[in-house]
Coordinates of C-alpha atoms in Angstrom, one line a residue:
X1 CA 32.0 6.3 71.9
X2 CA 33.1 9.8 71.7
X3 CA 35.9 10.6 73.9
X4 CA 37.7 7.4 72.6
X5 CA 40.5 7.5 70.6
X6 CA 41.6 5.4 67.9
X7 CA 44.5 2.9 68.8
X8 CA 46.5 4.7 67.2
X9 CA 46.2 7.9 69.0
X10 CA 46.5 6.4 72.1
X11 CA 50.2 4.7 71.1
X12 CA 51.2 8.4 70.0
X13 CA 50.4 9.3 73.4
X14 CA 52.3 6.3 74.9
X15 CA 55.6 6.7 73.1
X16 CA 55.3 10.0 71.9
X17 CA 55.2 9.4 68.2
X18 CA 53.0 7.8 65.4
X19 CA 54.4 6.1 62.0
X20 CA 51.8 6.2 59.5
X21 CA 53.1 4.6 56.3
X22 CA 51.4 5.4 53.3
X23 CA 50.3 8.9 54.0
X24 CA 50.5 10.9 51.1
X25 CA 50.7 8.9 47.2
X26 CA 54.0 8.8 45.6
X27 CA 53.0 11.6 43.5
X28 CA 52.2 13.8 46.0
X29 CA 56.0 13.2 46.9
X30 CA 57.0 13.3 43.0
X31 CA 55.5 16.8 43.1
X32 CA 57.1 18.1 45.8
X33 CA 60.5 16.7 44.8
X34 CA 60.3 18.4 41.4
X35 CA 59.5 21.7 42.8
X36 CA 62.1 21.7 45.3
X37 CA 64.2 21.2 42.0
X38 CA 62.5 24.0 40.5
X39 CA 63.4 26.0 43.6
X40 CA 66.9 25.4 43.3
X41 CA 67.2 26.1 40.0
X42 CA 65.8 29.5 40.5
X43 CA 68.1 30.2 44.0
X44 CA 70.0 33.1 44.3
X45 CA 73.6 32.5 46.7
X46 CA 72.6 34.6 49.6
X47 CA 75.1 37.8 50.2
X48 CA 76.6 36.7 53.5
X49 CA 77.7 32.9 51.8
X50 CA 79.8 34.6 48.9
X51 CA 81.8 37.5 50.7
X52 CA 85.3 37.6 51.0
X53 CA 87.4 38.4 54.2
X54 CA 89.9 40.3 55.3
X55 CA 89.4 41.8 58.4
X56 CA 88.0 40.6 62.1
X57 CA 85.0 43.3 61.8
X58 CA 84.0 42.0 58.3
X59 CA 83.8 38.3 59.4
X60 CA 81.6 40.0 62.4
X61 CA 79.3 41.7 60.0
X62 CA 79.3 38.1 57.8
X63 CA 78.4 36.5 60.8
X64 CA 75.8 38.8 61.3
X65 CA 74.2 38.5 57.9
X66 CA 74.5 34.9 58.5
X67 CA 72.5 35.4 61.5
X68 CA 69.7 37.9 60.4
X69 CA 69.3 35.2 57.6
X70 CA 68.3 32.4 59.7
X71 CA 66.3 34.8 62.3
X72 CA 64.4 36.5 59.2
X73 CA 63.8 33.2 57.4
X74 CA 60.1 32.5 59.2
X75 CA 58.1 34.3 56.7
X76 CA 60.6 33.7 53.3
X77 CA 62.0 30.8 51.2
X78 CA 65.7 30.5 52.2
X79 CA 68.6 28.1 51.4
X80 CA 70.6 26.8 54.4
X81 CA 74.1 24.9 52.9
X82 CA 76.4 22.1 54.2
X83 CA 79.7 23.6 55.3
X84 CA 82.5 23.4 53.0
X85 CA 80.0 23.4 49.7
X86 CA 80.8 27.3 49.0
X87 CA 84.0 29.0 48.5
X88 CA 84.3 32.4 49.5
X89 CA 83.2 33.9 46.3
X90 CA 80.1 31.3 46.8
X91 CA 80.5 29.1 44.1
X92 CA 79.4 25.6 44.5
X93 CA 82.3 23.2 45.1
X94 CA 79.8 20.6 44.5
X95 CA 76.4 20.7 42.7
X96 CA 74.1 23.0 44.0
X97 CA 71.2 20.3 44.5
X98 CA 74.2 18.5 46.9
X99 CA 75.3 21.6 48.9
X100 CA 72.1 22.7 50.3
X101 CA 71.1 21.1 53.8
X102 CA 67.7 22.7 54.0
X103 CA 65.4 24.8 52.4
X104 CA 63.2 27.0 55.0
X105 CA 61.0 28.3 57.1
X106 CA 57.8 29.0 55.0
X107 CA 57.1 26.6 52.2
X108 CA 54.0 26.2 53.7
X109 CA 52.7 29.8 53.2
X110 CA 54.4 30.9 49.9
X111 CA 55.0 27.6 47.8
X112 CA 51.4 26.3 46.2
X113 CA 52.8 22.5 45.8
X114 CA 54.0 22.7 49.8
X115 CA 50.9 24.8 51.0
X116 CA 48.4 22.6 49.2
X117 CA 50.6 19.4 50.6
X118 CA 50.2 21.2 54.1
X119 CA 46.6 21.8 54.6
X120 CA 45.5 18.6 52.5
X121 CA 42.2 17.3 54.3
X122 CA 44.0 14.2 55.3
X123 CA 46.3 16.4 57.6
X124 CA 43.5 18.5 58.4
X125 CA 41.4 15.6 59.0
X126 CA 44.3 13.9 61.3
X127 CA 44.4 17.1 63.3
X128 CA 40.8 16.8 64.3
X129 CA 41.0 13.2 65.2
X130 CA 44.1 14.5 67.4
X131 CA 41.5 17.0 69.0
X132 CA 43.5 20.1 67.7
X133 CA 40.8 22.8 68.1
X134 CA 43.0 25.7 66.7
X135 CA 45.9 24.5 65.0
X136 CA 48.2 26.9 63.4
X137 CA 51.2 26.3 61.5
X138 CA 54.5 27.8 62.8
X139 CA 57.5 26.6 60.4
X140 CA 58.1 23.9 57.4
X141 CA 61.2 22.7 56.2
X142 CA 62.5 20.5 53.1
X143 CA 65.3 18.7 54.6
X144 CA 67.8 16.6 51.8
X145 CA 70.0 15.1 54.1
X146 CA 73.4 14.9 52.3
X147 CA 75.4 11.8 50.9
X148 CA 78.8 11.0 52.4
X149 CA 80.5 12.3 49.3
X150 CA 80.6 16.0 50.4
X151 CA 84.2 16.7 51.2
X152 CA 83.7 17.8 54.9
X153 CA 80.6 15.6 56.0
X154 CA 79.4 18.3 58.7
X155 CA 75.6 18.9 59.6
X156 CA 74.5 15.1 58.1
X157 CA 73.9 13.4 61.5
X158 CA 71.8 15.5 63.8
X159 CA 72.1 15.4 67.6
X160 CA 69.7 13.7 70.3
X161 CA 66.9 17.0 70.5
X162 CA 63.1 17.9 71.5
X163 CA 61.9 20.5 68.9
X164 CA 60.1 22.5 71.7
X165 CA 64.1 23.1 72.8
X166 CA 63.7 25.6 69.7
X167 CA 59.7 26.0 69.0
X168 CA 58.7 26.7 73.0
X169 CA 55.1 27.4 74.1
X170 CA 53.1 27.7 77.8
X171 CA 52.2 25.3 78.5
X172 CA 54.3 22.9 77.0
X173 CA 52.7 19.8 75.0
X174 CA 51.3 22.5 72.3
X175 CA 53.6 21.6 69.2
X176 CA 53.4 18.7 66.6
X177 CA 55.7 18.0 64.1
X178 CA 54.7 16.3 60.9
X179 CA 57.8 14.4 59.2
X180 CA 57.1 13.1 55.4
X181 CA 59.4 10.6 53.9
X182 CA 60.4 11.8 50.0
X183 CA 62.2 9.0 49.8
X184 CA 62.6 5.4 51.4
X185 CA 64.2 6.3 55.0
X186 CA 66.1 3.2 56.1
X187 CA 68.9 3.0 58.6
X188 CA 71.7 3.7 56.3
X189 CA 70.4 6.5 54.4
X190 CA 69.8 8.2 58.1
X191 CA 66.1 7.4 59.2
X192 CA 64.8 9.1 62.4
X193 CA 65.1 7.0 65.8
X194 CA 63.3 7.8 69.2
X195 CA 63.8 7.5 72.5
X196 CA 59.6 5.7 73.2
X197 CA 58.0 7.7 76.0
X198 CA 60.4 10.3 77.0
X199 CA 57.7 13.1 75.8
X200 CA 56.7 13.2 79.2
X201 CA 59.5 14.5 81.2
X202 CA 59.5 18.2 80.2
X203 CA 62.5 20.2 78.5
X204 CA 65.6 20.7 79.9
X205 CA 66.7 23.5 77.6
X206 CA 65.8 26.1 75.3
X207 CA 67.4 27.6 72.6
X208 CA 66.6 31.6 72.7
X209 CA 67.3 35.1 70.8
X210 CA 70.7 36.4 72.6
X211 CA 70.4 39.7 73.6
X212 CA 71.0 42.4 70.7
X213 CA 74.4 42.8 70.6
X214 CA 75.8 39.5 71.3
X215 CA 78.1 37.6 69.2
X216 CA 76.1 34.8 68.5
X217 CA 71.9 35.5 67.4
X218 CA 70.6 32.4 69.6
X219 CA 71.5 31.2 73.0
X220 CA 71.0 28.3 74.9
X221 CA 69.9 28.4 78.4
X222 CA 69.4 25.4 80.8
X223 CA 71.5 21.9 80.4
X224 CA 72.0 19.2 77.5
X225 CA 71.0 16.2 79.4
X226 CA 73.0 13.0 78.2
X227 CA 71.1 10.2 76.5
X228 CA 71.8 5.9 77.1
X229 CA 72.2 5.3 72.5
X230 CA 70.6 2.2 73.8
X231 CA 67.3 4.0 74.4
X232 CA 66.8 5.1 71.1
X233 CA 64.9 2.8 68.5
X234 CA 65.0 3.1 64.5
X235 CA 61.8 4.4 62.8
X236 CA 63.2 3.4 59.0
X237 CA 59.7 4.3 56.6
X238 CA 58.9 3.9 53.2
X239 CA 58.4 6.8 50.9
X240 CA 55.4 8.5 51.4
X241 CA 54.8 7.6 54.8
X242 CA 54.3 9.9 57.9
X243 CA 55.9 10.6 61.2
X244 CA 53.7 12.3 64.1
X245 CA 56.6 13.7 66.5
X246 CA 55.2 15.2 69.7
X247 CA 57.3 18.6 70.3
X248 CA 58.9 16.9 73.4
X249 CA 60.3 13.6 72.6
X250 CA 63.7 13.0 72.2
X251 CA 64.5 12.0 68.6
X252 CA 67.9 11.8 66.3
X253 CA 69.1 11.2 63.1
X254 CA 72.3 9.5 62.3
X255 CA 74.8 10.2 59.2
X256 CA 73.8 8.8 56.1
X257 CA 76.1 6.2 55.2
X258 CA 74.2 5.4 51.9
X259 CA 74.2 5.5 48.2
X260 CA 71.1 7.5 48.2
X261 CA 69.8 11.1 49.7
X262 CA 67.4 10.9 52.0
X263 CA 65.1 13.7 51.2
X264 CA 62.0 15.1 53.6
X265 CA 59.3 17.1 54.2
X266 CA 58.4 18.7 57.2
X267 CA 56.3 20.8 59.4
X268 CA 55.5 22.0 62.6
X269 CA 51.6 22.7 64.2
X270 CA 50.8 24.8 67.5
X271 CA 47.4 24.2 69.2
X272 CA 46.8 28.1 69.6
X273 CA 43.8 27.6 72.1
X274 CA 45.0 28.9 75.5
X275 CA 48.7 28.7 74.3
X276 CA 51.2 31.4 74.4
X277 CA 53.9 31.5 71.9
X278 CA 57.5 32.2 73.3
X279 CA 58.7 35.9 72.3
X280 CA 62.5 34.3 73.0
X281 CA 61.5 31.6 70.5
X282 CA 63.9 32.4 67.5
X283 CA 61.1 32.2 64.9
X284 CA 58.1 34.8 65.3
X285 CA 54.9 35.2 63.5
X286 CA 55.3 38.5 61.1
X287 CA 52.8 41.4 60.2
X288 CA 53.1 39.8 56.8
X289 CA 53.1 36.2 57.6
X290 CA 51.1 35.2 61.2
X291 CA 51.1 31.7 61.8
X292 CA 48.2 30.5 59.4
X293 CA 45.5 28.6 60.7
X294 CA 45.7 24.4 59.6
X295 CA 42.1 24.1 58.7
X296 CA 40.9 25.8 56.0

């Protein structure tokens, strides 16, 4: 009957996430692996990654580029690197397809494999079984989690987080992540694990724009609450398949320990009815890029 929801639905609400293996055909991952490699082969080294320094000031302004990068990188194609890939002339130490830790935040506005990928009528048609009546679509990313040969294995495991810590909305409960797997994601190549059910307890923190001036462009404000490892369960998937992450759930990503990369694609949706977007949030929607609508 209407107002029912599949099984399915209702275990997302339960534990706060949904693996759907078998989402999207292993072409459709294919083709978004080769233009990723396309990408790359086309990438210019940003100017604040191949400066030299000298002086205190000149780091500050590096810092700063650095910073305006990432702040400015809602509505553009950008390369985010491993530390220690780059030396100060911004050479790669190691190949450039190694080096990079993601490529963000708009894939899904300017890239035609992504964007296609993106609003597919699967996802859209996902969305409406979720009962998103305006979805847009904030941010994607393509995420190639490293191997362990990088010299200085740095960013590879990422810490216990809720992604409305950095996407925040009133009222809460408004953001979706979609997580494809490129590639097989088992435990050893650094799968995603989840702490079932803590989607419902709020967020304890938020990560906002500092005030103009400050050394650093983002902030955090509130408390990094500790988390029991023992809480936390594996989600390994095979390639292809599909991870529903509700913007409040706890989830984590350990180092990967493997042979092989563990490549990703992902995105992030906002139910725009009667929600109001954060203007701390470091990402905002731009003259030339508002958030686009998921149905088309």
């Amino acid at each position: 009957s209407a107002g029912e929801q599949p099984p399915c639905l209702s275990q997302f609400h339960r534990d706060g996430f949904l693996v759907l293996e078998g989402f999207f055909s292993t072409e459709e991952c294919d083709s978004m692996r080769s233009q990723i490699q396309g990408i790359i082969e086309g990438m210019e080294v940003p100017p604040h990654c191949r400066t030299e320094f000298s002086t205190r000031e000149q780091e500050q302004l590096q810092a700063q580029g650095s910073s305006d990068y990432f702040l400015t990188s809602g509505d553009k194609i950008r390369f985010f690197f491993e530390k220690g890939v780059l030396d100060k002339k911004g050479n790669f130490l190691i190949p450039k397809e190694k080096s990079i830790s993601k490529i963000g935040h708009a894939l899904h506005a300017h890239d035609p494999v992504f964007k296609q990928i993106t609003h597919s009528s699967k996802v859209q048609e996902l969305g409406r079984k979720l009962g998103l009546e305006r979805p847009v679509v904030v941010q994607s990313m393509y995420i190639f989690k490293g191997l362990k040969d990088l010299q200085k294995p740095s960013l590879l495991a990422v810490t216990p987080h809720q992604d409305a810590t950095f996407l925040h909305t009133e009222p809460l409960g408004r953001i979706l992540g979609f997580w494809i797997a490129l590639e097989d994601a088992t435990q050893e190549n650094g799968c995603l694990w989840f702490i079932p059910g803590s989607h419902t307890n709020g967020i304890t923190r938020r990560m906002v724009r500092a005030p103009s001036g400050a050394s650093t462009c983002v902030e955090f404000v509130g408390s990094e609450p500790t988390y029991d490892d023992n809480q936390f369960i594996p989600l390994p998937i095979k390639k292809g398949g599909l991870i529903l992450i509700h913007g409040e759930v706890v989830h984590k990503s350990e180092l990967n320990s493997s042979e092989s990369s563990r490549h990703a694609f992902t995105f992030h949706v906002m139910e725009a009815k009667g929600t109001s977007w954060s203007q701390e949030n470091w990402l905002q929607p731009t003259p030339e890029l508002p958030f686009p609508s998921l149905y088309t």
